[in-house]
Each structure stands twice: as structure tokens, then as C-alpha cells.
PDB file of C-alpha atoms in Angstrom:
ATOM      1  CA  MET M 778     125.369 104.339-145.139  1.00 74.00           C
ATOM      2  CA  ALA M 779     124.740 107.964-144.259  1.00 91.00           C
ATOM      3  CA  LEU M 780     121.174 108.930-143.364  1.00 96.00           C
ATOM      4  CA  LEU M 781     121.868 112.660-143.750  1.00 97.00           C
ATOM      5  CA  GLU M 782     124.198 114.093-146.372  1.00 97.00           C
ATOM      6  CA  VAL M 783     124.950 117.794-146.696  1.00 97.00           C
ATOM      7  CA  GLU M 784     127.083 118.814-149.664  1.00 97.00           C
ATOM      8  CA  HIS M 785     128.601 122.220-150.438  1.00 97.00           C
ATOM      9  CA  LEU M 786     125.838 124.171-148.676  1.00 97.00           C
ATOM     10  CA  ASN M 787     125.997 127.953-148.937  1.00 96.00           C
ATOM     11  CA  LYS M 788     123.802 130.665-147.463  1.00 97.00           C
ATOM     12  CA  SER M 789     124.020 134.444-147.662  1.00 95.00           C
ATOM     13  CA  PHE M 790     121.939 137.268-146.276  1.00 94.00           C
ATOM     14  CA  GLY M 791     122.401 140.051-148.781  1.00 93.00           C
ATOM     15  CA  ALA M 792     126.119 140.583-149.213  1.00 93.00           C
ATOM     16  CA  THR M 793     126.944 138.687-146.020  1.00 94.00           C
ATOM     17  CA  SER M 794     128.001 135.085-146.545  1.00 95.00           C
ATOM     18  CA  VAL M 795     126.921 133.065-143.476  1.00 96.00           C
ATOM     19  CA  LEU M 796     127.532 129.467-144.617  1.00 97.00           C
ATOM     20  CA  LYS M 797     130.418 128.677-146.943  1.00 97.00           C
ATOM     21  CA  ASP M 798     130.742 125.280-148.608  1.00 97.00           C
ATOM     22  CA  ILE M 799     129.385 123.219-145.687  1.00 98.00           C
ATOM     23  CA  SER M 800     129.672 119.454-146.213  1.00 98.00           C
ATOM     24  CA  PHE M 801     129.180 116.611-143.729  1.00 97.00           C
ATOM     25  CA  SER M 802     127.303 113.331-143.380  1.00 97.00           C
ATOM     26  CA  LEU M 803     125.603 111.591-140.479  1.00 97.00           C
ATOM     27  CA  ASP M 804     124.933 107.881-140.129  1.00 97.00           C
ATOM     28  CA  GLU M 805     121.590 106.612-138.877  1.00 96.00           C
ATOM     29  CA  GLY M 806     121.553 106.256-135.102  1.00 96.00           C
ATOM     30  CA  HIS M 807     124.518 108.589-134.650  1.00 97.00           C
ATOM     31  CA  SER M 808     124.663 112.112-133.275  1.00 97.00           C
ATOM     32  CA  VAL M 809     126.823 115.065-134.206  1.00 98.00           C
ATOM     33  CA  ALA M 810     127.454 118.080-131.983  1.00 97.00           C
ATOM     34  CA  ILE M 811     128.115 121.416-133.672  1.00 97.00           C
ATOM     35  CA  ILE M 812     130.178 123.849-131.627  1.00 97.00           C
ATOM     36  CA  GLY M 813     131.518 127.324-132.254  1.00 95.00           C
ATOM     37  CA  SER M 814     131.249 130.942-131.203  1.00 92.00           C
ATOM     38  CA  SER M 815     128.122 133.056-131.664  1.00 89.00           C
ATOM     39  CA  GLY M 816     127.823 134.124-135.279  1.00 89.00           C
ATOM     40  CA  SER M 817     129.728 131.135-136.634  1.00 93.00           C
ATOM     41  CA  GLY M 818     126.696 129.907-138.641  1.00 94.00           C
ATOM     42  CA  LYS M 819     125.521 127.048-136.427  1.00 96.00           C
ATOM     43  CA  THR M 820     121.878 128.121-136.070  1.00 94.00           C
ATOM     44  CA  THR M 821     121.647 129.137-139.726  1.00 96.00           C
ATOM     45  CA  LEU M 822     122.813 125.652-140.678  1.00 97.00           C
ATOM     46  CA  LEU M 823     120.037 124.084-138.585  1.00 95.00           C
ATOM     47  CA  ARG M 824     117.453 126.454-140.066  1.00 94.00           C
ATOM     48  CA  CYS M 825     118.578 125.485-143.583  1.00 95.00           C
ATOM     49  CA  LEU M 826     118.262 121.787-142.729  1.00 95.00           C
ATOM     50  CA  ASN M 827     114.722 122.443-141.496  1.00 93.00           C
ATOM     51  CA  PHE M 828     113.869 124.690-144.472  1.00 91.00           C
ATOM     52  CA  LEU M 829     113.178 127.644-142.209  1.00 92.00           C
ATOM     53  CA  GLU M 830     115.825 129.298-144.378  1.00 92.00           C
ATOM     54  CA  THR M 831     116.524 128.529-148.012  1.00 90.00           C
ATOM     55  CA  PRO M 832     120.173 127.795-148.844  1.00 93.00           C
ATOM     56  CA  GLY M 833     121.741 129.564-151.792  1.00 93.00           C
ATOM     57  CA  ALA M 834     123.430 126.474-153.168  1.00 95.00           C
ATOM     58  CA  GLY M 835     124.309 122.906-152.304  1.00 96.00           C
ATOM     59  CA  ARG M 836     122.499 119.648-151.689  1.00 96.00           C
ATOM     60  CA  ILE M 837     120.630 118.082-148.737  1.00 96.00           C
ATOM     61  CA  THR M 838     119.795 114.376-148.875  1.00 96.00           C
ATOM     62  CA  VAL M 839     117.938 112.292-146.271  1.00 96.00           C
ATOM     63  CA  ALA M 840     117.619 108.510-146.563  1.00 94.00           C
ATOM     64  CA  GLY M 841     118.583 108.692-150.223  1.00 92.00           C
ATOM     65  CA  GLU M 842     115.940 111.338-151.038  1.00 93.00           C
ATOM     66  CA  THR M 843     117.250 114.667-152.296  1.00 94.00           C
ATOM     67  CA  LEU M 844     115.384 117.398-150.433  1.00 94.00           C
ATOM     68  CA  TYR M 845     117.363 120.307-151.826  1.00 94.00           C
ATOM     69  CA  ASP M 846     119.529 120.501-154.911  1.00 93.00           C
ATOM     70  CA  GLY M 847     120.182 124.210-155.285  1.00 87.00           C
ATOM     71  CA  THR M 848     116.700 125.048-156.542  1.00 85.00           C
ATOM     72  CA  ALA M 849     114.530 127.169-154.262  1.00 78.00           C
ATOM     73  CA  VAL M 850     111.428 125.391-152.966  1.00 76.00           C
ATOM     74  CA  THR M 851     108.475 127.791-153.109  1.00 77.00           C
ATOM     75  CA  ASP M 852     105.518 125.421-152.883  1.00 81.00           C
ATOM     76  CA  GLU M 853     104.303 125.498-149.262  1.00 84.00           C
ATOM     77  CA  HIS M 854     102.998 121.922-149.319  1.00 84.00           C
ATOM     78  CA  ALA M 855     106.355 120.669-150.612  1.00 85.00           C
ATOM     79  CA  LEU M 856     108.148 122.627-147.889  1.00 85.00           C
ATOM     80  CA  ARG M 857     105.978 121.075-145.180  1.00 86.00           C
ATOM     81  CA  GLN M 858     106.719 117.600-146.514  1.00 89.00           C
ATOM     82  CA  LYS M 859     110.461 118.256-146.502  1.00 90.00           C
ATOM     83  CA  ARG M 860     110.329 119.617-142.954  1.00 91.00           C
ATOM     84  CA  LEU M 861     108.787 116.364-141.740  1.00 92.00           C
ATOM     85  CA  HIS M 862     112.198 114.717-142.128  1.00 95.00           C
ATOM     86  CA  PHE M 863     113.536 116.932-139.344  1.00 96.00           C
ATOM     87  CA  GLY M 864     112.381 117.715-135.827  1.00 94.00           C
ATOM     88  CA  LEU M 865     113.639 120.970-134.337  1.00 94.00           C
ATOM     89  CA  VAL M 866     113.909 121.855-130.659  1.00 95.00           C
ATOM     90  CA  PHE M 867     114.411 125.604-130.223  1.00 90.00           C
ATOM     91  CA  GLN M 868     116.361 127.507-127.586  1.00 88.00           C
ATOM     92  CA  SER M 869     113.255 129.149-126.133  1.00 87.00           C
ATOM     93  CA  PHE M 870     110.823 126.184-126.165  1.00 88.00           C
ATOM     94  CA  ASN M 871     108.212 127.894-128.438  1.00 90.00           C
ATOM     95  CA  LEU M 872     105.299 126.082-126.797  1.00 96.00           C
ATOM     96  CA  PHE M 873     101.771 127.317-127.419  1.00 96.00           C
ATOM     97  CA  PRO M 874     100.721 128.920-124.102  1.00 96.00           C
ATOM     98  CA  GLN M 875      97.000 128.214-124.627  1.00 97.00           C
ATOM     99  CA  TYR M 876      97.520 124.446-124.922  1.00 97.00           C
ATOM    100  CA  THR M 877      98.411 121.840-122.305  1.00 98.00           C
ATOM    101  CA  ALA M 878     101.620 119.835-122.476  1.00 98.00           C
ATOM    102  CA  LEU M 879      99.803 116.944-124.142  1.00 98.00           C
ATOM    103  CA  GLU M 880      98.046 119.244-126.604  1.00 97.00           C
ATOM    104  CA  ASN M 881     101.368 120.843-127.540  1.00 97.00           C
ATOM    105  CA  VAL M 882     102.819 117.398-128.233  1.00 97.00           C
ATOM    106  CA  THR M 883      99.878 116.136-130.319  1.00 97.00           C
ATOM    107  CA  LEU M 884      98.707 119.272-132.135  1.00 95.00           C
ATOM    108  CA  ALA M 885     100.836 118.910-135.281  1.00 93.00           C
ATOM    109  CA  VAL M 886     100.032 115.200-135.592  1.00 94.00           C
ATOM    110  CA  LYS M 887      96.303 115.865-135.309  1.00 92.00           C
ATOM    111  CA  LEU M 888      96.486 118.618-137.928  1.00 89.00           C
ATOM    112  CA  ARG M 889      97.836 115.995-140.349  1.00 86.00           C
ATOM    113  CA  GLU M 890      95.161 113.438-139.396  1.00 82.00           C
ATOM    114  CA  PRO M 891      91.635 114.530-140.439  1.00 78.00           C
ATOM    115  CA  SER M 892      90.016 111.398-138.995  1.00 83.00           C
ATOM    116  CA  LYS M 893      89.159 112.203-135.390  1.00 84.00           C
ATOM    117  CA  SER M 894      88.619 108.503-134.752  1.00 87.00           C
ATOM    118  CA  LYS M 895      92.433 108.198-134.671  1.00 90.00           C
ATOM    119  CA  TRP M 896      92.977 111.040-132.200  1.00 93.00           C
ATOM    120  CA  ALA M 897      92.717 108.757-129.163  1.00 94.00           C
ATOM    121  CA  ALA M 898      95.703 106.776-130.450  1.00 95.00           C
ATOM    122  CA  ILE M 899      97.556 110.033-131.081  1.00 96.00           C
ATOM    123  CA  ASP M 900      96.874 111.124-127.500  1.00 96.00           C
ATOM    124  CA  ALA M 901      98.077 107.754-126.224  1.00 97.00           C
ATOM    125  CA  HIS M 902     101.319 108.126-128.152  1.00 97.00           C
ATOM    126  CA  GLY M 903     101.691 111.673-126.851  1.00 97.00           C
ATOM    127  CA  LEU M 904     101.339 110.407-123.296  1.00 97.00           C
ATOM    128  CA  GLU M 905     103.975 107.756-123.977  1.00 97.00           C
ATOM    129  CA  LEU M 906     106.368 110.457-125.181  1.00 97.00           C
ATOM    130  CA  LEU M 907     105.699 112.606-122.121  1.00 97.00           C
ATOM    131  CA  GLU M 908     106.347 109.564-119.954  1.00 96.00           C
ATOM    132  CA  ARG M 909     109.695 109.083-121.699  1.00 95.00           C
ATOM    133  CA  MET M 910     110.457 112.695-120.792  1.00 95.00           C
ATOM    134  CA  GLY M 911     109.532 112.069-117.150  1.00 95.00           C
ATOM    135  CA  LEU M 912     106.429 114.234-117.485  1.00 96.00           C
ATOM    136  CA  ALA M 913     103.541 111.762-117.371  1.00 93.00           C
ATOM    137  CA  ASP M 914     102.051 113.664-114.417  1.00 96.00           C
ATOM    138  CA  ARG M 915     102.290 117.016-116.222  1.00 97.00           C
ATOM    139  CA  ALA M 916     100.248 116.172-119.330  1.00 97.00           C
ATOM    140  CA  GLY M 917      97.389 118.479-118.330  1.00 97.00           C
ATOM    141  CA  HIS M 918      99.580 121.380-117.244  1.00 98.00           C
ATOM    142  CA  TYR M 919      99.945 124.558-119.287  1.00 98.00           C
ATOM    143  CA  PRO M 920     103.407 125.957-120.126  1.00 97.00           C
ATOM    144  CA  HIS M 921     103.204 128.668-117.446  1.00 97.00           C
ATOM    145  CA  GLN M 922     102.726 125.897-114.879  1.00 97.00           C
ATOM    146  CA  LEU M 923     105.969 124.168-115.911  1.00 96.00           C
ATOM    147  CA  SER M 924     109.604 124.957-115.175  1.00 94.00           C
ATOM    148  CA  GLY M 925     111.901 125.857-118.035  1.00 94.00           C
ATOM    149  CA  GLY M 926     113.402 122.375-118.002  1.00 94.00           C
ATOM    150  CA  GLN M 927     109.953 120.792-118.110  1.00 95.00           C
ATOM    151  CA  GLN M 928     108.913 123.056-120.994  1.00 96.00           C
ATOM    152  CA  GLN M 929     111.990 122.060-122.959  1.00 95.00           C
ATOM    153  CA  ARG M 930     111.241 118.383-122.372  1.00 96.00           C
ATOM    154  CA  VAL M 931     107.704 118.950-123.676  1.00 97.00           C
ATOM    155  CA  ALA M 932     109.285 120.577-126.744  1.00 96.00           C
ATOM    156  CA  ILE M 933     111.471 117.493-127.251  1.00 96.00           C
ATOM    157  CA  ALA M 934     108.411 115.232-127.012  1.00 97.00           C
ATOM    158  CA  ARG M 935     106.635 117.446-129.552  1.00 97.00           C
ATOM    159  CA  ALA M 936     109.556 117.146-131.978  1.00 96.00           C
ATOM    160  CA  LEU M 937     109.547 113.360-131.586  1.00 96.00           C
ATOM    161  CA  ALA M 938     105.775 113.069-132.123  1.00 96.00           C
ATOM    162  CA  LEU M 939     106.086 113.331-135.903  1.00 93.00           C
ATOM    163  CA  SER M 940     108.786 110.619-135.989  1.00 94.00           C
ATOM    164  CA  PRO M 941     111.421 112.671-137.819  1.00 96.00           C
ATOM    165  CA  ASP M 942     114.417 111.050-139.456  1.00 97.00           C
ATOM    166  CA  VAL M 943     116.746 113.547-137.773  1.00 97.00           C
ATOM    167  CA  LEU M 944     116.180 115.374-134.483  1.00 97.00           C
ATOM    168  CA  CYS M 945     117.838 118.798-134.299  1.00 96.00           C
ATOM    169  CA  PHE M 946     118.599 120.834-131.181  1.00 96.00           C
ATOM    170  CA  ASP M 947     119.505 124.527-131.258  1.00 95.00           C
ATOM    171  CA  GLU M 948     121.378 125.121-127.979  1.00 93.00           C
ATOM    172  CA  PRO M 949     118.585 123.450-125.993  1.00 92.00           C
ATOM    173  CA  THR M 950     119.924 124.501-122.584  1.00 91.00           C
ATOM    174  CA  SER M 951     120.929 128.109-123.297  1.00 89.00           C
ATOM    175  CA  ALA M 952     117.660 129.541-121.904  1.00 85.00           C
ATOM    176  CA  LEU M 953     117.776 127.425-118.743  1.00 89.00           C
ATOM    177  CA  ASP M 954     119.141 128.074-115.289  1.00 88.00           C
ATOM    178  CA  PRO M 955     122.122 125.830-114.488  1.00 85.00           C
ATOM    179  CA  GLU M 956     120.108 123.645-112.129  1.00 82.00           C
ATOM    180  CA  LEU M 957     117.603 122.860-114.910  1.00 89.00           C
ATOM    181  CA  THR M 958     120.211 122.174-117.592  1.00 91.00           C
ATOM    182  CA  GLY M 959     121.028 118.716-116.267  1.00 90.00           C
ATOM    183  CA  GLU M 960     117.512 117.328-116.649  1.00 91.00           C
ATOM    184  CA  VAL M 961     117.374 118.311-120.329  1.00 93.00           C
ATOM    185  CA  LEU M 962     120.862 116.963-121.051  1.00 93.00           C
ATOM    186  CA  LYS M 963     119.849 113.711-119.342  1.00 93.00           C
ATOM    187  CA  VAL M 964     116.944 113.338-121.799  1.00 95.00           C
ATOM    188  CA  ILE M 965     119.187 114.016-124.806  1.00 95.00           C
ATOM    189  CA  ARG M 966     121.732 111.546-123.446  1.00 95.00           C
ATOM    190  CA  SER M 967     118.982 108.896-123.200  1.00 95.00           C
ATOM    191  CA  LEU M 968     117.977 109.610-126.809  1.00 96.00           C
ATOM    192  CA  ALA M 969     121.590 109.067-127.864  1.00 95.00           C
ATOM    193  CA  ASP M 970     121.607 105.781-125.948  1.00 95.00           C
ATOM    194  CA  GLN M 971     118.501 104.792-127.945  1.00 95.00           C
ATOM    195  CA  HIS M 972     120.389 105.580-131.193  1.00 95.00           C
ATOM    196  CA  THR M 973     118.280 108.566-132.173  1.00 97.00           C
ATOM    197  CA  THR M 974     119.856 110.377-135.128  1.00 97.00           C
ATOM    198  CA  MET M 975     120.594 113.892-133.869  1.00 97.00           C
ATOM    199  CA  VAL M 976     122.257 117.169-134.831  1.00 97.00           C
ATOM    200  CA  ILE M 977     122.961 119.115-131.641  1.00 97.00           C
ATOM    201  CA  VAL M 978     124.139 122.719-131.605  1.00 96.00           C
ATOM    202  CA  THR M 979     125.496 123.134-128.092  1.00 94.00           C
ATOM    203  CA  HIS M 980     127.801 125.172-125.885  1.00 91.00           C
ATOM    204  CA  GLU M 981     128.107 122.281-123.418  1.00 91.00           C
ATOM    205  CA  MET M 982     131.571 120.995-124.335  1.00 93.00           C
ATOM    206  CA  ALA M 983     131.719 118.150-121.809  1.00 91.00           C
ATOM    207  CA  PHE M 984     128.311 116.972-122.971  1.00 92.00           C
ATOM    208  CA  ALA M 985     129.374 117.095-126.632  1.00 94.00           C
ATOM    209  CA  ARG M 986     132.508 115.137-125.813  1.00 93.00           C
ATOM    210  CA  ASP M 987     130.729 112.391-123.906  1.00 91.00           C
ATOM    211  CA  VAL M 988     127.461 112.009-125.831  1.00 93.00           C
ATOM    212  CA  ALA M 989     128.022 112.873-129.495  1.00 96.00           C
ATOM    213  CA  ASP M 990     129.658 110.456-131.908  1.00 97.00           C
ATOM    214  CA  GLU M 991     131.202 113.309-133.868  1.00 97.00           C
ATOM    215  CA  VAL M 992     131.894 117.002-133.330  1.00 98.00           C
ATOM    216  CA  ILE M 993     131.952 119.745-135.943  1.00 98.00           C
ATOM    217  CA  PHE M 994     133.666 123.021-135.057  1.00 98.00           C
ATOM    218  CA  MET M 995     132.469 125.997-137.099  1.00 97.00           C
ATOM    219  CA  ASP M 996     133.993 129.449-137.305  1.00 96.00           C
ATOM    220  CA  GLY M 997     133.189 132.250-139.712  1.00 94.00           C
ATOM    221  CA  GLY M 998     130.645 130.177-141.607  1.00 96.00           C
ATOM    222  CA  VAL M 999     133.007 127.315-142.438  1.00 97.00           C
ATOM    223  CA  ILE M1000     133.721 123.906-140.936  1.00 98.00           C
ATOM    224  CA  VAL M1001     137.183 124.269-139.457  1.00 98.00           C
ATOM    225  CA  GLU M1002     137.443 120.783-137.993  1.00 97.00           C
ATOM    226  CA  LYS M1003     135.325 117.657-137.673  1.00 97.00           C
ATOM    227  CA  GLY M1004     135.926 114.189-136.349  1.00 97.00           C
ATOM    228  CA  PRO M1005     135.248 111.816-133.447  1.00 97.00           C
ATOM    229  CA  ALA M1006     133.946 113.823-130.484  1.00 97.00           C
ATOM    230  CA  ARG M1007     136.644 112.954-127.960  1.00 96.00           C
ATOM    231  CA  GLU M1008     139.375 113.440-130.540  1.00 96.00           C
ATOM    232  CA  VAL M1009     138.203 116.932-131.521  1.00 96.00           C
ATOM    233  CA  ILE M1010     137.541 118.097-127.943  1.00 96.00           C
ATOM    234  CA  ASP M1011     140.607 116.546-126.305  1.00 95.00           C
ATOM    235  CA  HIS M1012     143.135 116.710-129.146  1.00 96.00           C
ATOM    236  CA  PRO M1013     142.090 119.351-131.704  1.00 96.00           C
ATOM    237  CA  ARG M1014     144.263 119.505-134.800  1.00 96.00           C
ATOM    238  CA  GLU M1015     143.461 123.043-135.933  1.00 96.00           C
ATOM    239  CA  GLU M1016     144.750 126.146-134.173  1.00 96.00           C
ATOM    240  CA  ARG M1017     141.362 127.892-134.416  1.00 96.00           C
ATOM    241  CA  THR M1018     139.739 124.931-132.651  1.00 96.00           C
ATOM    242  CA  ARG M1019     142.375 124.999-129.927  1.00 96.00           C
ATOM    243  CA  GLN M1020     141.870 128.721-129.392  1.00 95.00           C
ATOM    244  CA  PHE M1021     138.091 128.316-129.145  1.00 95.00           C
ATOM    245  CA  LEU M1022     138.300 125.461-126.656  1.00 94.00           C
ATOM    246  CA  ALA M1023     140.912 127.352-124.604  1.00 91.00           C
ATOM    247  CA  ARG M1024     138.612 130.406-124.402  1.00 86.00           C
ATOM    248  CA  TYR M1025     135.748 128.160-123.365  1.00 77.00           C
ATOM    249  CA  ALA M1026     137.837 126.508-120.644  1.00 65.00           C
ATOM    250  CA  GLN M1027     138.749 129.949-119.236  1.00 60.00           C
ATOM    251  CA  ALA M1028     135.142 131.211-119.246  1.00 54.00           C
TER     252      ALA M1028
END
């Protein structure tokens, strides 16, 4: 049974239609990679899933609970509750510079837990997450003391701290130097091995092919092709997909 279901999602900015009738589902423990050129709607789709943008129409369901049914959600408390279903890792880390790595990981959890007697357990869990990221010895470091790859791994730990149903990545390596990209992809690969449910917007085609269960190719705000990752990357059916992958191979 699908954990995430997206049905007929649409989003426009003024007269510009950015998402057009987007539908897909994702089983628990599976990952889907979303590929496509800049401006194809990939990031807007993630922002709609996380309620950082409000879709214009459609339906979003997680674990059988309808989070969006075409009606705008204006209550801030309700929005925060819906966002808890998703964790989002941004391109540019978005860590708080005044907080240590551990504080960045635990801040949101502590804000939801008024009882300070439970904060020690929250810190312990935060340290466990940093250890999973290979950063146990960096818990007390501030973002400016960390490499870009280390900052992104802290951001992944922060997203995991709230135990989201679905973990979303918005081109998590695009702001990194090539030598730092591998360490972040290694973490995401390990999450896939642990059957973390993930939506990954990426420009790393080989990574998408080898790690994701499915691939969605978007162009012009529509899903052009979707299917098993290796099938879509190695044997695309649609001409637009073939042209995109050929351009990528020549880059």
C-alpha cells in the first residue's frame, strides 16, 4: 500500500502554470528520484508536499490521511502539523549559524517539547543521529567550522530528528564541491538501504539509477515518464526523456 499518494496536483504563480496534473504514489520504504531540467517544476513539487507552497488543486495523502484536498490551509497550527509528515533537506543547508551541530538537530524537537526534563533524551537522540551521519565528533561545532558536506549531513540529521513519514531532498549536492558530493550521497544511499521513504530531486543520474526504486522525469511542469529507476535511465520510452538524458551525458 502506498504511503504517499499525490493526485492531480496543480500549482500556478499568477498566469504561469508550474505544475500540471501531477500524480504519483510512493510505497513505504521506497525512494523516488525526480529528475529534469531547471524550471521543470521539481522544487515546486517538493515545496507543495511540504506546504511551503499551497497547491491550486489536487490531493496529497500520507498514510491514509488526507493532508490536502484542494482547499487552502490557512491555519498556521494545522500547517505545522501537516509539515511534520515531511522532512526537507534544502540545497543550501539552511543551518542556524548561532547554534552548534547538535543544537541545530534538536532545536525543532525541543520547541515541540515544553518539558525540559525530556531534553536530555532529545540530546541523546540527536547525538545518535549525528553518529549515523559520521559526525559524532562534530556535535559541538558551529556551521562555519564544518565543511559543506558536513553541514549537509547535519541538515539530514535535523530532518530525521522529527521522524517524518517521508524525507525529501532538494538537489542535496548542488551546492557542494565535487569532492564533498560523495560523502552526502553515501549517507543518502545508507538511508535507502535502511528503507527510509524518500523523495529525492537530483541531478546525479548515476545515483538516481542505482539508489532510487523509481524515477520520475519532469519537463514543463508535467510528468513525462515514470517507472523503475534503471528502466527509465537506461531505456527511456519517451523522446523528451531520451533528449534530456543525452544532453546530460554530453555535459
